[in-house]
Coordinates of C-alpha atoms in Angstrom, one line a residue:
M21 CA -20.2 31.5 45.7
I22 CA -19.4 28.6 48.0
N23 CA -16.2 29.1 50.0
G24 CA -13.8 26.2 49.4
I25 CA -10.2 25.1 48.4
V26 CA -9.3 24.2 44.9
T27 CA -6.4 21.7 44.3
F28 CA -5.1 20.0 41.2
D29 CA -4.4 16.2 41.3
I30 CA -1.5 15.5 38.9
L31 CA -1.9 11.7 38.7
S32 CA -5.5 11.7 37.6
N33 CA -5.5 15.1 35.9
N34 CA -8.5 16.3 38.0
I35 CA -9.4 19.6 39.6
I36 CA -10.6 18.9 43.2
F37 CA -12.8 21.4 44.9
Y38 CA -13.0 21.0 48.6
V39 CA -16.0 22.4 50.5
I40 CA -16.6 22.2 54.2
G41 CA -17.8 18.6 54.9
T42 CA -18.0 17.5 51.2
T43 CA -15.6 17.1 48.2
V44 CA -16.6 17.7 44.6
V45 CA -14.3 15.6 42.4
R46 CA -13.9 15.5 38.6
V47 CA -14.8 19.1 37.8
R48 CA -12.5 19.1 34.7
R49 CA -10.7 16.2 33.1
K50 CA -8.2 16.5 30.3
K51 CA -9.2 14.8 27.0
K52 CA -6.9 12.0 25.7
K53 CA -5.3 12.6 22.3
K54 CA -6.5 10.2 19.6
T55 CA -3.7 8.4 17.7
K56 CA -3.9 8.5 13.9
K57 CA -3.9 5.3 12.0
K58 CA -1.3 4.9 9.3
K59 CA -2.6 4.4 5.8
K60 CA -1.4 1.3 4.0
K61 CA 0.4 1.9 0.7
K62 CA -1.0 0.2 -2.3
K63 CA 1.4 -2.0 -4.3
K64 CA 1.8 -1.2 -8.0
K65 CA 1.3 -4.1 -10.4
K66 CA 4.1 -4.8 -12.8
K67 CA 3.3 -4.9 -16.5
K68 CA 4.2 -8.2 -18.2
K69 CA 6.4 -7.3 -21.1
K70 CA 8.3 -10.6 -21.3
K71 CA 5.5 -12.5 -22.8
K72 CA 5.2 -10.0 -25.7
K73 CA 8.9 -10.3 -26.4
K74 CA 8.6 -14.1 -26.5
K75 CA 5.8 -13.9 -29.0
K76 CA 7.9 -11.7 -31.3
K77 CA 10.7 -14.2 -31.1
K78 CA 8.4 -17.0 -32.1
K79 CA 7.2 -15.0 -35.1
K80 CA 10.8 -14.5 -36.2
K81 CA 11.5 -18.2 -35.8
K82 CA 8.5 -19.0 -37.9
K83 CA 9.6 -16.6 -40.6
K84 CA 13.1 -18.1 -40.6
K85 CA 11.6 -21.6 -41.0
K86 CA 9.4 -20.5 -43.9
K87 CA 12.4 -18.9 -45.6
E88 CA 14.5 -22.0 -45.1
E89 CA 11.8 -24.3 -46.5
E90 CA 11.4 -22.0 -49.6
D91 CA 15.1 -22.1 -50.2
M92 CA 15.2 -25.9 -49.9
E93 CA 12.3 -26.2 -52.4
E94 CA 14.1 -23.9 -54.8
E95 CA 17.3 -25.9 -54.5
R96 CA 15.3 -29.1 -55.2
Q97 CA 13.7 -27.7 -58.2
E98 CA 17.1 -26.5 -59.6
E99 CA 18.5 -30.0 -59.0
E100 CA 15.7 -31.6 -60.8
N101 CA 16.1 -29.3 -63.8

């Protein structure tokens, strides 16, 4: 073994090993912790229900119109008779 003095440098996180006449630096360096990336949340798509309701309403209106027309025709026929 080589005789020497071991010191720890707090600022650079290095262990410094002093030998007579020379210095050996960076014997051990602490590893930096990796930061985890945040995952992006996916947005949920909303279902379109309003259009379906409107279609149903249109169908009802058409049915009402047909009924009214039939009633009018019946009334006309009765008047003619």
